[in-house]
Amino acid sequence: MMLFSSIVFFASGWLVSPVLGQTVSGKWVGTQRVMDNGETNRVFLDLQQTGTEVTGTVTTIGHIYEVKGTITGSHFELFSSPKDAKPRVAGDLAGNELHLTRADDHFIAIPAKPGDEYPPFLHINQPALHDVPSNGLANSPPMGWNSWNLFQGRIDDKTVREVADAMVTSGMRDAGYVYVNIDDTWQGVRDAQGNLRSNKKFPDMKALADYIHSKGLKIGIYSSPGPRTCAEYPGSYGHEEQDAKTFAAWGVDYLKYDWCGARMIYTHDALQAVYQKMGDALLKSGRPIVYSLCEYGSGNVELWGANVGGNLWRTTGDISDTWTSMIANIEKQVPTAPYAGPGHWNDPDMLEIGNGHMTDEEYKTHMSLWALTAAPLLAGNDIRSMTPAIRDILMNREVLSVDQDPLGKQASPVKNGDLEIWVKPLADHSVAVGVVNMGDAETSAIVKASDLGLGTKVKSARDLWRHSSVVFRDGLYTANIPAHGVLMLRVN
Ligand code: GLA
């Protein structure tokens, strides 16, 4: 470990200041944390330092990634992509130790010994492609709640039961939000027969499913085609049929299947076959289970998502509770419009409405855009403590009926300065129109019936947020729209 570099030349041939002293070059190992299922997440680093530049690989229980970064004095920061907002791993070289920070955990790594590396994974060949028959589910975009956006790893049986109770008492269930979906971090370890168990936060998954069903709701769960999930818990790799059977036996009605850990094994070429494998397994389980593909929009999923039995597929990376993230996600959804329809939907990710970092006006826009694009509506907030304003946004029946319209068309936008106009044809030959003010100041918008394919003949129109009729004069309707706000109409 004790390397003393003399003079370092970069590829350009420029002479840079010599770095004196110890470097981070070498193999290091440290224990990041004991996970909720009792497993230890060890982090193994293989680093090379040249001058102030550091490159290498970081391997954990669930991920392998190449890293690149710099060291200044004793402090280094390593990134795995230029898009990383913060370092994947940061740390300080302290004598013969690395004092590391990864995902908010602080821990120490020491020089690794032979055998400290993780063993390589067995590569399982994928089946030949075929069409998985439709499961007949999700004739309209699925509606419900998911634990991830707000609770992340802090989700447990008690919270899920309380959310289920609140889904009923708040009116969410009766408005159509029926799925109560547990995202990542529920997993335990496999038993001697290879059956995946839940961890201590979820002592009895079957009992939880029974409780959720007793409330007239349905339960969703989460896994990965990889050996590990995004949060590094066991995935379904090599256990697809067994896990589908377990989920069916628990009474699971919905599976979100998240690519993440599959990156340790496959490139994107394998996406379709990998997702097909679980599509087949779910059908074979004999239980109707909505199949949600989570692959961040990669591999042109809209072209094959329905062929692998998918009822919805992600068109984007993860949403966060900001206007910029929400708008970026809906924009990525646009090219996929032709592929939405009953039974198979484009998913721009779950709702952030009510999580506190957008204004109510922005949340109305979020809701309107998801409804206009026939997106799945999975609330991501704390249903137990919603404000009346958030309740009204999530349960606006007139907006929900646009999302759930049986024709299943996904609106596309037309841009006009700061205004974006989204038009969604509906089954009763009316159209839903959303005019979004992307700008930072209130502005006036003119909606032209002729732009909606309605000529000048408007029989009736309603403002879906004001819940009142509006009148088109000579085929025109004018309204003021606040900054980041929306005008949403249903026009006959
Ligand atoms: C990925 C998914 C998220 C969530 C997390 C859980 O990032 O895209 O929606 O499921 O994994 O770890």
PDB file of N, CA and C in Angstrom, residues 388-463:
ATOM      1  N   PRO A 388     -56.303  18.506   3.217  1.00  0.00           N
ATOM      2  CA  PRO A 388     -57.493  18.496   2.357  1.00  0.00           C
ATOM      3  C   PRO A 388     -57.152  18.854   0.906  1.00  0.00           C
ATOM      4  N   ALA A 389     -56.190  19.753   0.714  1.00  0.00           N
ATOM      5  CA  ALA A 389     -55.845  20.161  -0.664  1.00  0.00           C
ATOM      6  C   ALA A 389     -55.267  18.973  -1.446  1.00  0.00           C
ATOM      7  N   ILE A 390     -54.409  18.192  -0.792  1.00  0.00           N
ATOM      8  CA  ILE A 390     -53.791  17.032  -1.462  1.00  0.00           C
ATOM      9  C   ILE A 390     -54.842  15.954  -1.728  1.00  0.00           C
ATOM     10  N   ARG A 391     -55.729  15.755  -0.757  1.00  0.00           N
ATOM     11  CA  ARG A 391     -56.847  14.835  -0.939  1.00  0.00           C
ATOM     12  C   ARG A 391     -57.653  15.201  -2.197  1.00  0.00           C
ATOM     13  N   ASP A 392     -57.956  16.489  -2.320  1.00  0.00           N
ATOM     14  CA  ASP A 392     -58.774  16.932  -3.455  1.00  0.00           C
ATOM     15  C   ASP A 392     -58.033  16.733  -4.777  1.00  0.00           C
ATOM     16  N   ILE A 393     -56.712  16.885  -4.739  1.00  0.00           N
ATOM     17  CA  ILE A 393     -55.952  16.700  -5.988  1.00  0.00           C
ATOM     18  C   ILE A 393     -55.962  15.211  -6.359  1.00  0.00           C
ATOM     19  N   LEU A 394     -55.627  14.352  -5.403  1.00  0.00           N
ATOM     20  CA  LEU A 394     -55.546  12.913  -5.717  1.00  0.00           C
ATOM     21  C   LEU A 394     -56.916  12.312  -6.038  1.00  0.00           C
ATOM     22  N   MET A 395     -57.967  12.889  -5.450  1.00  0.00           N
ATOM     23  CA  MET A 395     -59.285  12.262  -5.620  1.00  0.00           C
ATOM     24  C   MET A 395     -60.235  13.091  -6.478  1.00  0.00           C
ATOM     25  N   ASN A 396     -59.678  13.896  -7.355  1.00  0.00           N
ATOM     26  CA  ASN A 396     -60.531  14.649  -8.274  1.00  0.00           C
ATOM     27  C   ASN A 396     -61.118  13.666  -9.292  1.00  0.00           C
ATOM     28  N   ARG A 397     -62.375  13.301  -9.088  1.00  0.00           N
ATOM     29  CA  ARG A 397     -62.984  12.236  -9.907  1.00  0.00           C
ATOM     30  C   ARG A 397     -63.029  12.600 -11.382  1.00  0.00           C
ATOM     31  N   GLU A 398     -63.186  13.884 -11.676  1.00  0.00           N
ATOM     32  CA  GLU A 398     -63.270  14.262 -13.090  1.00  0.00           C
ATOM     33  C   GLU A 398     -61.920  14.059 -13.779  1.00  0.00           C
ATOM     34  N   VAL A 399     -60.845  14.321 -13.052  1.00  0.00           N
ATOM     35  CA  VAL A 399     -59.505  14.107 -13.615  1.00  0.00           C
ATOM     36  C   VAL A 399     -59.210  12.601 -13.669  1.00  0.00           C
ATOM     37  N   LEU A 400     -59.601  11.884 -12.616  1.00  0.00           N
ATOM     38  CA  LEU A 400     -59.367  10.433 -12.596  1.00  0.00           C
ATOM     39  C   LEU A 400     -60.071   9.750 -13.767  1.00  0.00           C
ATOM     40  N   SER A 401     -61.256  10.252 -14.127  1.00  0.00           N
ATOM     41  CA  SER A 401     -61.966   9.567 -15.218  1.00  0.00           C
ATOM     42  C   SER A 401     -61.269   9.816 -16.562  1.00  0.00           C
ATOM     43  N   VAL A 402     -60.482  10.875 -16.660  1.00  0.00           N
ATOM     44  CA  VAL A 402     -59.674  11.090 -17.880  1.00  0.00           C
ATOM     45  C   VAL A 402     -58.570  10.030 -17.935  1.00  0.00           C
ATOM     46  N   ASP A 403     -57.912   9.823 -16.789  1.00  0.00           N
ATOM     47  CA  ASP A 403     -56.844   8.810 -16.740  1.00  0.00           C
ATOM     48  C   ASP A 403     -57.405   7.425 -17.057  1.00  0.00           C
ATOM     49  N   GLN A 404     -58.559   7.123 -16.487  1.00  0.00           N
ATOM     50  CA  GLN A 404     -59.116   5.768 -16.564  1.00  0.00           C
ATOM     51  C   GLN A 404     -59.994   5.560 -17.792  1.00  0.00           C
ATOM     52  N   ASP A 405     -60.042   6.527 -18.681  1.00  0.00           N
ATOM     53  CA  ASP A 405     -60.943   6.437 -19.834  1.00  0.00           C
ATOM     54  C   ASP A 405     -60.724   5.130 -20.611  1.00  0.00           C
ATOM     55  N   PRO A 406     -61.800   4.421 -20.948  1.00  0.00           N
ATOM     56  CA  PRO A 406     -61.658   3.099 -21.567  1.00  0.00           C
ATOM     57  C   PRO A 406     -60.958   3.101 -22.930  1.00  0.00           C
ATOM     58  N   LEU A 407     -60.928   4.235 -23.626  1.00  0.00           N
ATOM     59  CA  LEU A 407     -60.227   4.244 -24.925  1.00  0.00           C
ATOM     60  C   LEU A 407     -58.717   4.065 -24.726  1.00  0.00           C
ATOM     61  N   GLY A 408     -58.198   4.541 -23.596  1.00  0.00           N
ATOM     62  CA  GLY A 408     -56.797   4.284 -23.243  1.00  0.00           C
ATOM     63  C   GLY A 408     -55.790   5.017 -24.102  1.00  0.00           C
ATOM     64  N   LYS A 409     -56.127   6.204 -24.595  1.00  0.00           N
ATOM     65  CA  LYS A 409     -55.176   6.976 -25.426  1.00  0.00           C
ATOM     66  C   LYS A 409     -54.269   7.835 -24.552  1.00  0.00           C
ATOM     67  N   GLN A 410     -53.040   7.996 -24.997  1.00  0.00           N
ATOM     68  CA  GLN A 410     -52.061   8.833 -24.284  1.00  0.00           C
ATOM     69  C   GLN A 410     -51.899  10.151 -25.025  1.00  0.00           C
ATOM     70  N   ALA A 411     -52.152  11.267 -24.347  1.00  0.00           N
ATOM     71  CA  ALA A 411     -52.043  12.593 -24.982  1.00  0.00           C
ATOM     72  C   ALA A 411     -50.598  12.921 -25.338  1.00  0.00           C
ATOM     73  N   SER A 412     -50.438  13.767 -26.347  1.00  0.00           N
ATOM     74  CA  SER A 412     -49.116  14.302 -26.709  1.00  0.00           C
ATOM     75  C   SER A 412     -49.204  15.822 -26.676  1.00  0.00           C
ATOM     76  N   PRO A 413     -48.095  16.494 -26.403  1.00  0.00           N
ATOM     77  CA  PRO A 413     -48.168  17.951 -26.266  1.00  0.00           C
ATOM     78  C   PRO A 413     -47.852  18.707 -27.557  1.00  0.00           C
ATOM     79  N   VAL A 414     -48.441  19.902 -27.655  1.00  0.00           N
ATOM     80  CA  VAL A 414     -48.033  20.861 -28.673  1.00  0.00           C
ATOM     81  C   VAL A 414     -47.558  22.075 -27.897  1.00  0.00           C
ATOM     82  N   LYS A 415     -46.366  22.587 -28.256  1.00  0.00           N
ATOM     83  CA  LYS A 415     -45.809  23.700 -27.478  1.00  0.00           C
ATOM     84  C   LYS A 415     -46.095  25.032 -28.164  1.00  0.00           C
ATOM     85  N   ASN A 416     -46.384  26.030 -27.348  1.00  0.00           N
ATOM     86  CA  ASN A 416     -46.633  27.375 -27.859  1.00  0.00           C
ATOM     87  C   ASN A 416     -46.066  28.351 -26.825  1.00  0.00           C
ATOM     88  N   GLY A 417     -44.813  28.736 -27.006  1.00  0.00           N
ATOM     89  CA  GLY A 417     -44.148  29.582 -26.012  1.00  0.00           C
ATOM     90  C   GLY A 417     -44.072  28.834 -24.697  1.00  0.00           C
ATOM     91  N   ASP A 418     -44.529  29.510 -23.629  1.00  0.00           N
ATOM     92  CA  ASP A 418     -44.500  28.883 -22.306  1.00  0.00           C
ATOM     93  C   ASP A 418     -45.635  27.876 -22.117  1.00  0.00           C
ATOM     94  N   LEU A 419     -46.561  27.837 -23.068  1.00  0.00           N
ATOM     95  CA  LEU A 419     -47.730  26.957 -22.884  1.00  0.00           C
ATOM     96  C   LEU A 419     -47.542  25.631 -23.603  1.00  0.00           C
ATOM     97  N   GLU A 420     -47.993  24.575 -22.960  1.00  0.00           N
ATOM     98  CA  GLU A 420     -48.008  23.251 -23.596  1.00  0.00           C
ATOM     99  C   GLU A 420     -49.448  22.798 -23.602  1.00  0.00           C
ATOM    100  N   ILE A 421     -49.923  22.363 -24.770  1.00  0.00           N
ATOM    101  CA  ILE A 421     -51.317  21.906 -24.848  1.00  0.00           C
ATOM    102  C   ILE A 421     -51.342  20.408 -25.104  1.00  0.00           C
ATOM    103  N   TRP A 422     -51.975  19.686 -24.199  1.00  0.00           N
ATOM    104  CA  TRP A 422     -52.060  18.227 -24.295  1.00  0.00           C
ATOM    105  C   TRP A 422     -53.516  17.865 -24.587  1.00  0.00           C
ATOM    106  N   VAL A 423     -53.747  17.028 -25.595  1.00  0.00           N
ATOM    107  CA  VAL A 423     -55.115  16.664 -25.977  1.00  0.00           C
ATOM    108  C   VAL A 423     -55.252  15.147 -25.943  1.00  0.00           C
ATOM    109  N   LYS A 424     -56.255  14.675 -25.209  1.00  0.00           N
ATOM    110  CA  LYS A 424     -56.469  13.223 -25.102  1.00  0.00           C
ATOM    111  C   LYS A 424     -57.880  12.890 -25.578  1.00  0.00           C
ATOM    112  N   PRO A 425     -57.995  12.143 -26.679  1.00  0.00           N
ATOM    113  CA  PRO A 425     -59.328  11.728 -27.136  1.00  0.00           C
ATOM    114  C   PRO A 425     -59.930  10.725 -26.147  1.00  0.00           C
ATOM    115  N   LEU A 426     -61.228  10.855 -25.903  1.00  0.00           N
ATOM    116  CA  LEU A 426     -61.886   9.989 -24.922  1.00  0.00           C
ATOM    117  C   LEU A 426     -62.927   9.100 -25.608  1.00  0.00           C
ATOM    118  N   ALA A 427     -63.316   8.050 -24.897  1.00  0.00           N
ATOM    119  CA  ALA A 427     -64.195   7.034 -25.489  1.00  0.00           C
ATOM    120  C   ALA A 427     -65.540   7.611 -25.942  1.00  0.00           C
ATOM    121  N   ASP A 428     -66.057   8.644 -25.248  1.00  0.00           N
ATOM    122  CA  ASP A 428     -67.380   9.182 -25.621  1.00  0.00           C
ATOM    123  C   ASP A 428     -67.281  10.269 -26.685  1.00  0.00           C
ATOM    124  N   HIS A 429     -66.156  10.309 -27.410  1.00  0.00           N
ATOM    125  CA  HIS A 429     -65.897  11.269 -28.503  1.00  0.00           C
ATOM    126  C   HIS A 429     -65.650  12.688 -28.011  1.00  0.00           C
ATOM    127  N   SER A 430     -65.603  12.871 -26.686  1.00  0.00           N
ATOM    128  CA  SER A 430     -65.165  14.183 -26.207  1.00  0.00           C
ATOM    129  C   SER A 430     -63.644  14.147 -26.102  1.00  0.00           C
ATOM    130  N   VAL A 431     -63.038  15.276 -25.747  1.00  0.00           N
ATOM    131  CA  VAL A 431     -61.584  15.283 -25.567  1.00  0.00           C
ATOM    132  C   VAL A 431     -61.249  15.927 -24.219  1.00  0.00           C
ATOM    133  N   ALA A 432     -60.182  15.441 -23.620  1.00  0.00           N
ATOM    134  CA  ALA A 432     -59.645  16.108 -22.437  1.00  0.00           C
ATOM    135  C   ALA A 432     -58.505  16.988 -22.921  1.00  0.00           C
ATOM    136  N   VAL A 433     -58.443  18.202 -22.393  1.00  0.00           N
ATOM    137  CA  VAL A 433     -57.400  19.145 -22.797  1.00  0.00           C
ATOM    138  C   VAL A 433     -56.687  19.641 -21.547  1.00  0.00           C
ATOM    139  N   GLY A 434     -55.376  19.628 -21.580  1.00  0.00           N
ATOM    140  CA  GLY A 434     -54.618  20.224 -20.488  1.00  0.00           C
ATOM    141  C   GLY A 434     -53.730  21.315 -21.068  1.00  0.00           C
ATOM    142  N   VAL A 435     -53.813  22.517 -20.513  1.00  0.00           N
ATOM    143  CA  VAL A 435     -52.903  23.581 -20.937  1.00  0.00           C
ATOM    144  C   VAL A 435     -52.006  23.878 -19.739  1.00  0.00           C
ATOM    145  N   VAL A 436     -50.708  23.624 -19.906  1.00  0.00           N
ATOM    146  CA  VAL A 436     -49.769  23.785 -18.797  1.00  0.00           C
ATOM    147  C   VAL A 436     -48.951  25.050 -19.021  1.00  0.00           C
ATOM    148  N   ASN A 437     -48.861  25.865 -17.995  1.00  0.00           N
ATOM    149  CA  ASN A 437     -48.017  27.060 -18.053  1.00  0.00           C
ATOM    150  C   ASN A 437     -46.638  26.693 -17.489  1.00  0.00           C
ATOM    151  N   MET A 438     -45.679  26.505 -18.387  1.00  0.00           N
ATOM    152  CA  MET A 438     -44.337  26.108 -17.968  1.00  0.00           C
ATOM    153  C   MET A 438     -43.556  27.299 -17.418  1.00  0.00           C
ATOM    154  N   GLY A 439     -44.076  28.493 -17.626  1.00  0.00           N
ATOM    155  CA  GLY A 439     -43.345  29.710 -17.263  1.00  0.00           C
ATOM    156  C   GLY A 439     -43.482  30.063 -15.786  1.00  0.00           C
ATOM    157  N   ASP A 440     -42.738  31.107 -15.409  1.00  0.00           N
ATOM    158  CA  ASP A 440     -42.706  31.516 -14.004  1.00  0.00           C
ATOM    159  C   ASP A 440     -43.677  32.645 -13.694  1.00  0.00           C
ATOM    160  N   ALA A 441     -44.520  33.020 -14.664  1.00  0.00           N
ATOM    161  CA  ALA A 441     -45.487  34.094 -14.415  1.00  0.00           C
ATOM    162  C   ALA A 441     -46.846  33.656 -14.933  1.00  0.00           C
ATOM    163  N   GLU A 442     -47.897  34.201 -14.309  1.00  0.00           N
ATOM    164  CA  GLU A 442     -49.248  33.890 -14.781  1.00  0.00           C
ATOM    165  C   GLU A 442     -49.378  34.329 -16.237  1.00  0.00           C
ATOM    166  N   THR A 443     -50.137  33.562 -17.001  1.00  0.00           N
ATOM    167  CA  THR A 443     -50.306  33.950 -18.404  1.00  0.00           C
ATOM    168  C   THR A 443     -51.710  33.599 -18.851  1.00  0.00           C
ATOM    169  N   SER A 444     -52.128  34.229 -19.928  1.00  0.00           N
ATOM    170  CA  SER A 444     -53.471  33.967 -20.421  1.00  0.00           C
ATOM    171  C   SER A 444     -53.368  32.993 -21.600  1.00  0.00           C
ATOM    172  N   ALA A 445     -54.279  32.042 -21.658  1.00  0.00           N
ATOM    173  CA  ALA A 445     -54.244  31.033 -22.724  1.00  0.00           C
ATOM    174  C   ALA A 445     -55.560  31.042 -23.488  1.00  0.00           C
ATOM    175  N   ILE A 446     -55.450  30.844 -24.793  1.00  0.00           N
ATOM    176  CA  ILE A 446     -56.676  30.729 -25.592  1.00  0.00           C
ATOM    177  C   ILE A 446     -56.755  29.294 -26.096  1.00  0.00           C
ATOM    178  N   VAL A 447     -57.827  28.594 -25.741  1.00  0.00           N
ATOM    179  CA  VAL A 447     -58.018  27.227 -26.239  1.00  0.00           C
ATOM    180  C   VAL A 447     -58.938  27.321 -27.452  1.00  0.00           C
ATOM    181  N   LYS A 448     -58.451  26.775 -28.590  1.00  0.00           N
ATOM    182  CA  LYS A 448     -59.255  26.855 -29.828  1.00  0.00           C
ATOM    183  C   LYS A 448     -59.872  25.501 -30.100  1.00  0.00           C
ATOM    184  N   ALA A 449     -61.175  25.462 -30.242  1.00  0.00           N
ATOM    185  CA  ALA A 449     -61.854  24.187 -30.514  1.00  0.00           C
ATOM    186  C   ALA A 449     -61.272  23.547 -31.772  1.00  0.00           C
ATOM    187  N   SER A 450     -60.877  24.371 -32.734  1.00  0.00           N
ATOM    188  CA  SER A 450     -60.351  23.805 -33.994  1.00  0.00           C
ATOM    189  C   SER A 450     -59.045  23.041 -33.747  1.00  0.00           C
ATOM    190  N   ASP A 451     -58.283  23.437 -32.708  1.00  0.00           N
ATOM    191  CA  ASP A 451     -57.040  22.711 -32.396  1.00  0.00           C
ATOM    192  C   ASP A 451     -57.327  21.364 -31.731  1.00  0.00           C
ATOM    193  N   LEU A 452     -58.579  21.182 -31.319  1.00  0.00           N
ATOM    194  CA  LEU A 452     -58.922  19.941 -30.600  1.00  0.00           C
ATOM    195  C   LEU A 452     -59.603  18.954 -31.536  1.00  0.00           C
ATOM    196  N   GLY A 453     -59.628  19.290 -32.824  1.00  0.00           N
ATOM    197  CA  GLY A 453     -60.293  18.419 -33.799  1.00  0.00           C
ATOM    198  C   GLY A 453     -61.807  18.522 -33.679  1.00  0.00           C
ATOM    199  N   LEU A 454     -62.319  19.643 -33.130  1.00  0.00           N
ATOM    200  CA  LEU A 454     -63.765  19.757 -32.899  1.00  0.00           C
ATOM    201  C   LEU A 454     -64.413  20.838 -33.765  1.00  0.00           C
ATOM    202  N   GLY A 455     -63.713  21.345 -34.760  1.00  0.00           N
ATOM    203  CA  GLY A 455     -64.264  22.433 -35.569  1.00  0.00           C
ATOM    204  C   GLY A 455     -64.569  23.611 -34.657  1.00  0.00           C
ATOM    205  N   THR A 456     -65.741  24.235 -34.863  1.00  0.00           N
ATOM    206  CA  THR A 456     -66.118  25.324 -33.940  1.00  0.00           C
ATOM    207  C   THR A 456     -67.307  24.912 -33.096  1.00  0.00           C
ATOM    208  N   LYS A 457     -67.697  23.634 -33.267  1.00  0.00           N
ATOM    209  CA  LYS A 457     -68.938  23.192 -32.597  1.00  0.00           C
ATOM    210  C   LYS A 457     -68.654  22.593 -31.223  1.00  0.00           C
ATOM    211  N   VAL A 458     -68.620  23.419 -30.187  1.00  0.00           N
ATOM    212  CA  VAL A 458     -68.461  22.899 -28.835  1.00  0.00           C
ATOM    213  C   VAL A 458     -69.831  22.846 -28.173  1.00  0.00           C
ATOM    214  N   LYS A 459     -70.282  21.605 -27.840  1.00  0.00           N
ATOM    215  CA  LYS A 459     -71.612  21.452 -27.236  1.00  0.00           C
ATOM    216  C   LYS A 459     -71.550  21.872 -25.765  1.00  0.00           C
ATOM    217  N   SER A 460     -70.554  21.337 -25.091  1.00  0.00           N
ATOM    218  CA  SER A 460     -70.414  21.679 -23.670  1.00  0.00           C
ATOM    219  C   SER A 460     -68.960  21.491 -23.273  1.00  0.00           C
ATOM    220  N   ALA A 461     -68.535  22.169 -22.231  1.00  0.00           N
ATOM    221  CA  ALA A 461     -67.158  22.015 -21.748  1.00  0.00           C
ATOM    222  C   ALA A 461     -67.146  22.234 -20.248  1.00  0.00           C
ATOM    223  N   ARG A 462     -66.244  21.505 -19.585  1.00  0.00           N
ATOM    224  CA  ARG A 462     -66.126  21.652 -18.127  1.00  0.00           C
ATOM    225  C   ARG A 462     -64.690  21.906 -17.743  1.00  0.00           C
ATOM    226  N   ASP A 463     -64.512  22.739 -16.749  1.00  0.00           N
ATOM    227  CA  ASP A 463     -63.196  22.937 -16.153  1.00  0.00           C
ATOM    228  C   ASP A 463     -63.066  21.880 -15.048  1.00  0.00           C
TER     229      ASP A 463
END
